[in-house]
Amino acid sequence: MITTSRILWIDLMKGILLTFICLSHFGDLPRFIVYLVQPTSCFWVPLFFILSGYLFSVKKDFISYLKHKTRSLLVPYVLFSICFILLDLQTYTDKGYLISNLQRIFYEGIGPYKASPLWFVWVLFGASLLSYLILKNCRNNALRIIIGVALSLVCYLLSSYELHPPYMLSIILSATVFILIGYWTKQINERIKNRPVITYVLILFGLWGVIGMIFVPLGDFHFNIIKYYPLFYLLPAWFGFSCVCILEKLDNMTLQKNYLANCLIWVSQNGLTILAAHVYLVFAFNFFAEKMQLFFSNAVSFILKLIFVFMALYLFVVPFINTYCYRFINHKKTTWKENYKFIGK
C-alpha cells in the first residue's frame, strides 16, 4: 500500500534509482538501456546514500538508533543472505562454494553470489552508524566538513594503493561521505527554497552533474576503484541537489494519482526485498531459458526478463515477505490481497 505519511517524491526518486540498479544486473542489455544503467556504480548508488542523508535524523540516543538499524538493515542482510544460500542448489553439491559464500557474507560484506546487491544493505548499516556518531558528537559544521574531507582522503589512498579491507570498510567510509552530503543538502535547500533565483541558479549549475554523468568515467563505487576522486563526490552531489530542488515541488496527492509514479514508489517501499531477490530471479530466468534451449536477441531477452522478474516480485515474492516474513525486514504487516492494491489506488 502507498503510505501517505512518507515523503513520496523521495520514494519516487529511490524507485527510479532502484529500477536502474536492478536493470544493471540483467546481463547483456539493449543499447538504449545501457545508457540508463551505465552511471549506476558512480551516480545511482551514491545518490541513494545522498537521499539517506537527506532523511537523516539524530534525535534518538545511540543505543536506540543501533537497535533500529539492526532490525531494519543488519537482520535482513543476514537472513536474506542465508535464505539465498539455502535456495542455491550449488550449496548442496560444492562445499568450497558454501564456504566461499559464507566468507562473502560474514567477512567481506558483499552478500552471497545469488544476492550480491545485499552488499548495499551492509554498507548502509555501517555508514548510518558512522554518520550518526559524526553528526551527534560534532555539532560544528566546519568540523563535520573536515571529517568528511578526511574520510574521502582515506578512501582515495585505499583506492590508489588498491587496498580492500574486510567488511567493505572503504565503501562504508565513502558512503558516509555521501550521507553527510545528503544531510547538508537538506540544510542548504531549506535555506534557499524560498529564494527562487538562487534555487534556479543552483539547478542550472547542477547540469554540471548531468554532463559528468554522461561524459566522465568516474569509476566503480562498489570496488572503490575511482579515477577522479573529487569529481566522484561533487558530480553526484550537484546532480542530486538539482533532483531534490525539482522533485520536492511534487506533492503526495499528485504522485498518488499517477500510475507510473505509483509503480516506482512501490519499488522504493519494497526496496529491501526487491534488492535482495531480483538477481536470484535473473539467474532463474537464465537457467530455465538455457535448459529449454531458448535463445533470444538482446532486446527480446531483456523484455522477457523484465516481465518475468518484476511480475514474480509483484505477484509472489513481495506479498509473501510482507505477509509472512514482515518481522524479519522490520516492515508493517500487509495481507496478500493488500499488496495488489498499490497501483491505481
mmCIF file of C-alpha atoms in Angstrom, residues 75-337:
data_model
loop_
_atom_site.group_PDB
_atom_site.id
_atom_site.type_symbol
_atom_site.label_atom_id
_atom_site.label_comp_id
_atom_site.label_asym_id
_atom_site.label_seq_id
_atom_site.Cartn_x
_atom_site.Cartn_y
_atom_site.Cartn_z
ATOM 1 C CA VAL A 75 18.990 -8.618 10.439
ATOM 2 C CA PRO A 76 17.522 -8.548 6.895
ATOM 3 C CA TYR A 77 21.053 -8.633 5.441
ATOM 4 C CA VAL A 78 21.899 -11.799 7.378
ATOM 5 C CA LEU A 79 18.532 -13.534 6.923
ATOM 6 C CA PHE A 80 18.202 -12.785 3.203
ATOM 7 C CA SER A 81 21.817 -13.917 2.676
ATOM 8 C CA ILE A 82 21.212 -17.231 4.437
ATOM 9 C CA CYS A 83 17.920 -17.675 2.568
ATOM 10 C CA PHE A 84 19.592 -17.348 -0.824
ATOM 11 C CA ILE A 85 22.373 -19.707 0.197
ATOM 12 C CA LEU A 86 19.696 -22.298 1.028
ATOM 13 C CA LEU A 87 17.932 -21.672 -2.291
ATOM 14 C CA ASP A 88 21.166 -22.072 -4.240
ATOM 15 C CA LEU A 89 21.449 -25.678 -5.492
ATOM 16 C CA GLN A 90 25.234 -25.414 -5.711
ATOM 17 C CA THR A 91 25.304 -25.075 -1.911
ATOM 18 C CA TYR A 92 24.482 -28.785 -1.613
ATOM 19 C CA THR A 93 26.967 -30.029 -4.194
ATOM 20 C CA ASP A 94 30.084 -27.923 -3.620
ATOM 21 C CA LYS A 95 31.484 -27.464 -0.102
ATOM 22 C CA GLY A 96 34.005 -24.889 -1.318
ATOM 23 C CA TYR A 97 31.185 -22.847 -2.825
ATOM 24 C CA LEU A 98 29.341 -22.828 0.522
ATOM 25 C CA ILE A 99 32.454 -21.733 2.436
ATOM 26 C CA SER A 100 33.122 -19.006 -0.124
ATOM 27 C CA ASN A 101 29.535 -17.781 0.197
ATOM 28 C CA LEU A 102 29.771 -17.650 3.996
ATOM 29 C CA GLN A 103 33.009 -15.696 3.712
ATOM 30 C CA ARG A 104 31.356 -13.237 1.335
ATOM 31 C CA ILE A 105 28.538 -12.658 3.819
ATOM 32 C CA PHE A 106 30.263 -12.577 7.192
ATOM 33 C CA TYR A 107 33.777 -11.375 6.337
ATOM 34 C CA GLU A 108 33.761 -9.473 3.069
ATOM 35 C CA GLY A 109 30.279 -7.963 3.490
ATOM 36 C CA ILE A 110 29.352 -8.374 -0.181
ATOM 37 C CA GLY A 111 26.472 -10.829 0.164
ATOM 38 C CA PRO A 112 26.017 -14.288 -1.417
ATOM 39 C CA TYR A 113 26.590 -14.988 -5.111
ATOM 40 C CA LYS A 114 22.888 -15.135 -5.961
ATOM 41 C CA ALA A 115 22.052 -11.959 -3.993
ATOM 42 C CA SER A 116 25.183 -9.838 -4.284
ATOM 43 C CA PRO A 117 23.322 -6.449 -4.186
ATOM 44 C CA LEU A 118 22.848 -7.107 -0.473
ATOM 45 C CA TRP A 119 26.289 -5.502 -0.049
ATOM 46 C CA PHE A 120 24.398 -2.213 -0.239
ATOM 47 C CA VAL A 121 22.367 -3.113 2.883
ATOM 48 C CA TRP A 122 25.501 -3.962 4.860
ATOM 49 C CA VAL A 123 27.241 -0.758 3.750
ATOM 50 C CA LEU A 124 24.185 1.352 4.566
ATOM 51 C CA PHE A 125 24.134 -0.191 8.053
ATOM 52 C CA GLY A 126 27.787 0.646 8.707
ATOM 53 C CA ALA A 127 27.652 4.099 7.100
ATOM 54 C CA SER A 128 24.483 5.015 9.014
ATOM 55 C CA LEU A 129 26.132 4.223 12.348
ATOM 56 C CA LEU A 130 29.287 6.144 11.472
ATOM 57 C CA SER A 131 27.261 9.115 10.202
ATOM 58 C CA TYR A 132 25.225 9.121 13.407
ATOM 59 C CA LEU A 133 28.382 9.271 15.543
ATOM 60 C CA ILE A 134 29.782 12.138 13.461
ATOM 61 C CA LEU A 135 26.598 14.222 13.373
ATOM 62 C CA LYS A 136 25.705 13.543 17.015
ATOM 63 C CA ASN A 137 29.108 14.276 18.526
ATOM 64 C CA CYS A 138 30.334 17.013 16.178
ATOM 65 C CA ARG A 139 27.854 19.879 16.314
ATOM 66 C CA ASN A 140 30.133 22.274 14.419
ATOM 67 C CA ASN A 141 29.533 22.117 10.661
ATOM 68 C CA ALA A 142 33.118 23.141 9.888
ATOM 69 C CA LEU A 143 34.398 20.173 11.902
ATOM 70 C CA ARG A 144 31.938 17.877 10.133
ATOM 71 C CA ILE A 145 33.249 19.073 6.767
ATOM 72 C CA ILE A 146 36.832 18.462 7.881
ATOM 73 C CA ILE A 147 35.896 14.921 8.934
ATOM 74 C CA GLY A 148 34.122 14.342 5.611
ATOM 75 C CA VAL A 149 37.192 15.502 3.665
ATOM 76 C CA ALA A 150 39.447 13.338 5.852
ATOM 77 C CA LEU A 151 37.286 10.277 5.186
ATOM 78 C CA SER A 152 37.381 10.931 1.441
ATOM 79 C CA LEU A 153 41.203 11.235 1.582
ATOM 80 C CA VAL A 154 41.422 7.869 3.360
ATOM 81 C CA CYS A 155 39.238 6.338 0.635
ATOM 82 C CA TYR A 156 41.423 7.946 -2.028
ATOM 83 C CA LEU A 157 44.548 6.385 -0.525
ATOM 84 C CA LEU A 158 42.878 2.987 -0.257
ATOM 85 C CA SER A 159 41.798 3.245 -3.899
ATOM 86 C CA SER A 160 45.231 4.430 -5.081
ATOM 87 C CA TYR A 161 47.042 1.531 -3.428
ATOM 88 C CA GLU A 162 44.260 -0.922 -4.349
ATOM 89 C CA LEU A 163 43.689 -1.864 -0.725
ATOM 90 C CA HIS A 164 40.385 -3.600 0.025
ATOM 91 C CA PRO A 165 39.887 -4.062 3.793
ATOM 92 C CA PRO A 166 37.299 -6.604 5.004
ATOM 93 C CA TYR A 167 33.667 -5.783 5.734
ATOM 94 C CA MET A 168 33.746 -3.254 2.849
ATOM 95 C CA LEU A 169 35.208 -0.655 5.205
ATOM 96 C CA SER A 170 36.478 1.512 2.353
ATOM 97 C CA ILE A 171 32.994 1.578 0.798
ATOM 98 C CA ILE A 172 31.427 2.349 4.191
ATOM 99 C CA LEU A 173 33.710 5.391 4.516
ATOM 100 C CA SER A 174 32.759 6.640 1.031
ATOM 101 C CA ALA A 175 29.060 6.031 1.730
ATOM 102 C CA THR A 176 29.383 8.024 4.962
ATOM 103 C CA VAL A 177 30.683 10.998 2.975
ATOM 104 C CA PHE A 178 27.649 10.780 0.683
ATOM 105 C CA ILE A 179 25.287 10.586 3.683
ATOM 106 C CA LEU A 180 26.914 13.735 5.079
ATOM 107 C CA ILE A 181 26.500 15.402 1.683
ATOM 108 C CA GLY A 182 22.793 14.491 1.738
ATOM 109 C CA TYR A 183 22.432 15.885 5.256
ATOM 110 C CA TRP A 184 23.995 19.190 4.188
ATOM 111 C CA THR A 185 21.879 19.207 1.013
ATOM 112 C CA LYS A 186 18.743 19.333 3.127
ATOM 113 C CA GLN A 187 20.136 22.147 5.281
ATOM 114 C CA ILE A 188 21.095 24.206 2.229
ATOM 115 C CA ASN A 189 17.811 23.513 0.462
ATOM 116 C CA GLU A 190 15.745 24.617 3.464
ATOM 117 C CA ARG A 191 17.582 27.936 3.496
ATOM 118 C CA ILE A 192 17.237 28.771 -0.197
ATOM 119 C CA LYS A 193 13.967 27.111 -1.283
ATOM 120 C CA ASN A 194 12.073 30.356 -0.682
ATOM 121 C CA ARG A 195 14.603 32.208 -2.831
ATOM 122 C CA PRO A 196 13.732 31.001 -6.324
ATOM 123 C CA VAL A 197 16.529 32.887 -8.096
ATOM 124 C CA ILE A 198 19.243 31.153 -6.071
ATOM 125 C CA THR A 199 17.475 27.812 -6.419
ATOM 126 C CA TYR A 200 17.232 28.078 -10.209
ATOM 127 C CA VAL A 201 20.886 29.114 -10.480
ATOM 128 C CA LEU A 202 21.947 26.055 -8.483
ATOM 129 C CA ILE A 203 19.684 23.811 -10.564
ATOM 130 C CA LEU A 204 21.356 25.097 -13.722
ATOM 131 C CA PHE A 205 24.711 24.596 -12.072
ATOM 132 C CA GLY A 206 23.572 21.053 -11.331
ATOM 133 C CA LEU A 207 23.699 20.398 -15.078
ATOM 134 C CA TRP A 208 27.407 20.012 -14.424
ATOM 135 C CA GLY A 209 26.476 16.781 -12.677
ATOM 136 C CA VAL A 210 24.426 15.653 -15.688
ATOM 137 C CA ILE A 211 27.316 16.356 -18.045
ATOM 138 C CA GLY A 212 29.662 14.478 -15.727
ATOM 139 C CA MET A 213 27.267 11.528 -15.551
ATOM 140 C CA ILE A 214 27.347 11.201 -19.346
ATOM 141 C CA PHE A 215 30.957 12.033 -20.189
ATOM 142 C CA VAL A 216 33.203 11.492 -17.135
ATOM 143 C CA PRO A 217 34.212 7.883 -16.337
ATOM 144 C CA LEU A 218 34.374 8.199 -12.558
ATOM 145 C CA GLY A 219 34.969 4.533 -11.777
ATOM 146 C CA ASP A 220 33.256 1.851 -9.709
ATOM 147 C CA PHE A 221 31.963 2.755 -6.255
ATOM 148 C CA HIS A 222 31.281 -0.894 -5.413
ATOM 149 C CA PHE A 223 35.004 -1.741 -5.592
ATOM 150 C CA ASN A 224 36.297 1.688 -4.535
ATOM 151 C CA ILE A 225 38.139 1.964 -7.865
ATOM 152 C CA ILE A 226 37.793 5.678 -8.562
ATOM 153 C CA LYS A 227 39.544 7.658 -11.298
ATOM 154 C CA TYR A 228 38.721 11.247 -10.278
ATOM 155 C CA TYR A 229 38.028 11.296 -6.556
ATOM 156 C CA PRO A 230 36.947 14.974 -6.108
ATOM 157 C CA LEU A 231 34.517 14.666 -9.031
ATOM 158 C CA PHE A 232 33.306 11.337 -7.631
ATOM 159 C CA TYR A 233 31.746 13.267 -4.738
ATOM 160 C CA LEU A 234 30.971 16.601 -6.403
ATOM 161 C CA LEU A 235 29.187 15.441 -9.562
ATOM 162 C CA PRO A 236 26.619 13.152 -7.868
ATOM 163 C CA ALA A 237 26.164 15.826 -5.163
ATOM 164 C CA TRP A 238 25.258 18.538 -7.682
ATOM 165 C CA PHE A 239 23.099 16.202 -9.732
ATOM 166 C CA GLY A 240 21.318 15.032 -6.578
ATOM 167 C CA PHE A 241 20.815 18.591 -5.366
ATOM 168 C CA SER A 242 19.164 19.527 -8.672
ATOM 169 C CA CYS A 243 16.853 16.494 -8.444
ATOM 170 C CA VAL A 244 15.898 17.433 -4.880
ATOM 171 C CA CYS A 245 15.077 21.037 -5.848
ATOM 172 C CA ILE A 246 12.885 19.865 -8.740
ATOM 173 C CA LEU A 247 11.113 16.843 -7.248
ATOM 174 C CA GLU A 248 10.301 18.365 -3.861
ATOM 175 C CA LYS A 249 7.753 20.536 -5.671
ATOM 176 C CA LEU A 250 5.632 17.416 -6.225
ATOM 177 C CA ASP A 251 3.031 16.857 -3.521
ATOM 178 C CA ASN A 252 1.813 13.468 -2.335
ATOM 179 C CA MET A 253 -1.642 13.795 -3.901
ATOM 180 C CA THR A 254 -0.195 14.474 -7.348
ATOM 181 C CA LEU A 255 2.054 11.426 -7.141
ATOM 182 C CA GLN A 256 -0.699 9.145 -5.847
ATOM 183 C CA LYS A 257 -2.811 9.893 -8.920
ATOM 184 C CA ASN A 258 -0.019 8.967 -11.335
ATOM 185 C CA TYR A 259 0.127 5.285 -12.336
ATOM 186 C CA LEU A 260 3.838 5.199 -13.234
ATOM 187 C CA ALA A 261 4.760 7.112 -10.074
ATOM 188 C CA ASN A 262 2.780 4.561 -8.029
ATOM 189 C CA CYS A 263 4.776 1.714 -9.598
ATOM 190 C CA LEU A 264 8.106 3.375 -8.834
ATOM 191 C CA ILE A 265 7.028 4.264 -5.289
ATOM 192 C CA TRP A 266 6.061 0.617 -4.757
ATOM 193 C CA VAL A 267 9.559 -0.381 -5.885
ATOM 194 C CA SER A 268 11.034 2.013 -3.321
ATOM 195 C CA GLN A 269 8.792 0.997 -0.433
ATOM 196 C CA ASN A 270 9.625 -2.675 -1.047
ATOM 197 C CA GLY A 271 13.221 -1.907 -1.959
ATOM 198 C CA LEU A 272 14.882 -4.242 0.520
ATOM 199 C CA THR A 273 13.041 -7.317 -0.770
ATOM 200 C CA ILE A 274 13.469 -6.303 -4.408
ATOM 201 C CA LEU A 275 17.177 -5.588 -3.944
ATOM 202 C CA ALA A 276 17.679 -8.986 -2.307
ATOM 203 C CA ALA A 277 15.616 -11.124 -4.703
ATOM 204 C CA HIS A 278 15.944 -9.703 -8.200
ATOM 205 C CA VAL A 279 19.361 -11.203 -9.032
ATOM 206 C CA TYR A 280 18.181 -14.678 -7.995
ATOM 207 C CA LEU A 281 15.198 -14.263 -10.325
ATOM 208 C CA VAL A 282 17.531 -13.255 -13.145
ATOM 209 C CA PHE A 283 19.545 -16.436 -12.507
ATOM 210 C CA ALA A 284 16.305 -18.446 -12.518
ATOM 211 C CA PHE A 285 15.234 -16.957 -15.855
ATOM 212 C CA ASN A 286 18.634 -17.653 -17.425
ATOM 213 C CA PHE A 287 18.644 -21.207 -16.038
ATOM 214 C CA PHE A 288 15.246 -22.133 -17.467
ATOM 215 C CA ALA A 289 15.936 -20.404 -20.785
ATOM 216 C CA GLU A 290 19.151 -22.416 -21.119
ATOM 217 C CA LYS A 291 17.510 -25.705 -20.112
ATOM 218 C CA MET A 292 14.714 -25.169 -22.610
ATOM 219 C CA GLN A 293 17.243 -24.041 -25.230
ATOM 220 C CA LEU A 294 15.518 -20.725 -25.795
ATOM 221 C CA PHE A 295 17.701 -18.134 -27.488
ATOM 222 C CA PHE A 296 16.618 -14.528 -27.993
ATOM 223 C CA SER A 297 18.105 -11.288 -29.203
ATOM 224 C CA ASN A 298 19.293 -8.856 -26.516
ATOM 225 C CA ALA A 299 16.173 -6.721 -26.837
ATOM 226 C CA VAL A 300 13.710 -9.634 -26.642
ATOM 227 C CA SER A 301 15.636 -11.289 -23.819
ATOM 228 C CA PHE A 302 15.652 -8.034 -21.872
ATOM 229 C CA ILE A 303 11.895 -7.527 -22.266
ATOM 230 C CA LEU A 304 11.077 -11.117 -21.253
ATOM 231 C CA LYS A 305 13.462 -10.930 -18.306
ATOM 232 C CA LEU A 306 11.991 -7.607 -17.208
ATOM 233 C CA ILE A 307 8.457 -9.016 -17.287
ATOM 234 C CA PHE A 308 9.439 -12.231 -15.500
ATOM 235 C CA VAL A 309 11.457 -10.568 -12.718
ATOM 236 C CA PHE A 310 9.055 -7.771 -11.828
ATOM 237 C CA MET A 311 5.911 -9.886 -12.196
ATOM 238 C CA ALA A 312 7.454 -12.524 -9.907
ATOM 239 C CA LEU A 313 8.323 -9.783 -7.413
ATOM 240 C CA TYR A 314 4.868 -8.211 -7.588
ATOM 241 C CA LEU A 315 2.744 -11.374 -7.651
ATOM 242 C CA PHE A 316 4.655 -13.601 -5.269
ATOM 243 C CA VAL A 317 7.939 -12.539 -3.654
ATOM 244 C CA VAL A 318 6.950 -9.171 -2.148
ATOM 245 C CA PRO A 319 3.468 -10.311 -0.978
ATOM 246 C CA PHE A 320 5.000 -13.443 0.604
ATOM 247 C CA ILE A 321 7.632 -11.457 2.508
ATOM 248 C CA ASN A 322 5.211 -8.710 3.590
ATOM 249 C CA THR A 323 2.602 -11.231 4.744
ATOM 250 C CA TYR A 324 4.660 -13.962 6.399
ATOM 251 C CA CYS A 325 8.176 -12.596 6.982
ATOM 252 C CA TYR A 326 7.443 -8.923 7.646
ATOM 253 C CA ARG A 327 9.074 -9.004 11.096
ATOM 254 C CA PHE A 328 12.394 -10.035 9.569
ATOM 255 C CA ILE A 329 12.557 -6.863 7.452
ATOM 256 C CA ASN A 330 11.017 -4.549 10.071
ATOM 257 C CA HIS A 331 8.033 -3.985 7.769
ATOM 258 C CA LYS A 332 4.391 -3.341 8.522
ATOM 259 C CA LYS A 333 2.309 -6.481 8.007
ATOM 260 C CA THR A 334 0.019 -6.476 4.986
ATOM 261 C CA THR A 335 -2.314 -9.164 3.739
ATOM 262 C CA TRP A 336 -1.613 -10.891 0.439
ATOM 263 C CA LYS A 337 -4.536 -9.065 -1.187
#
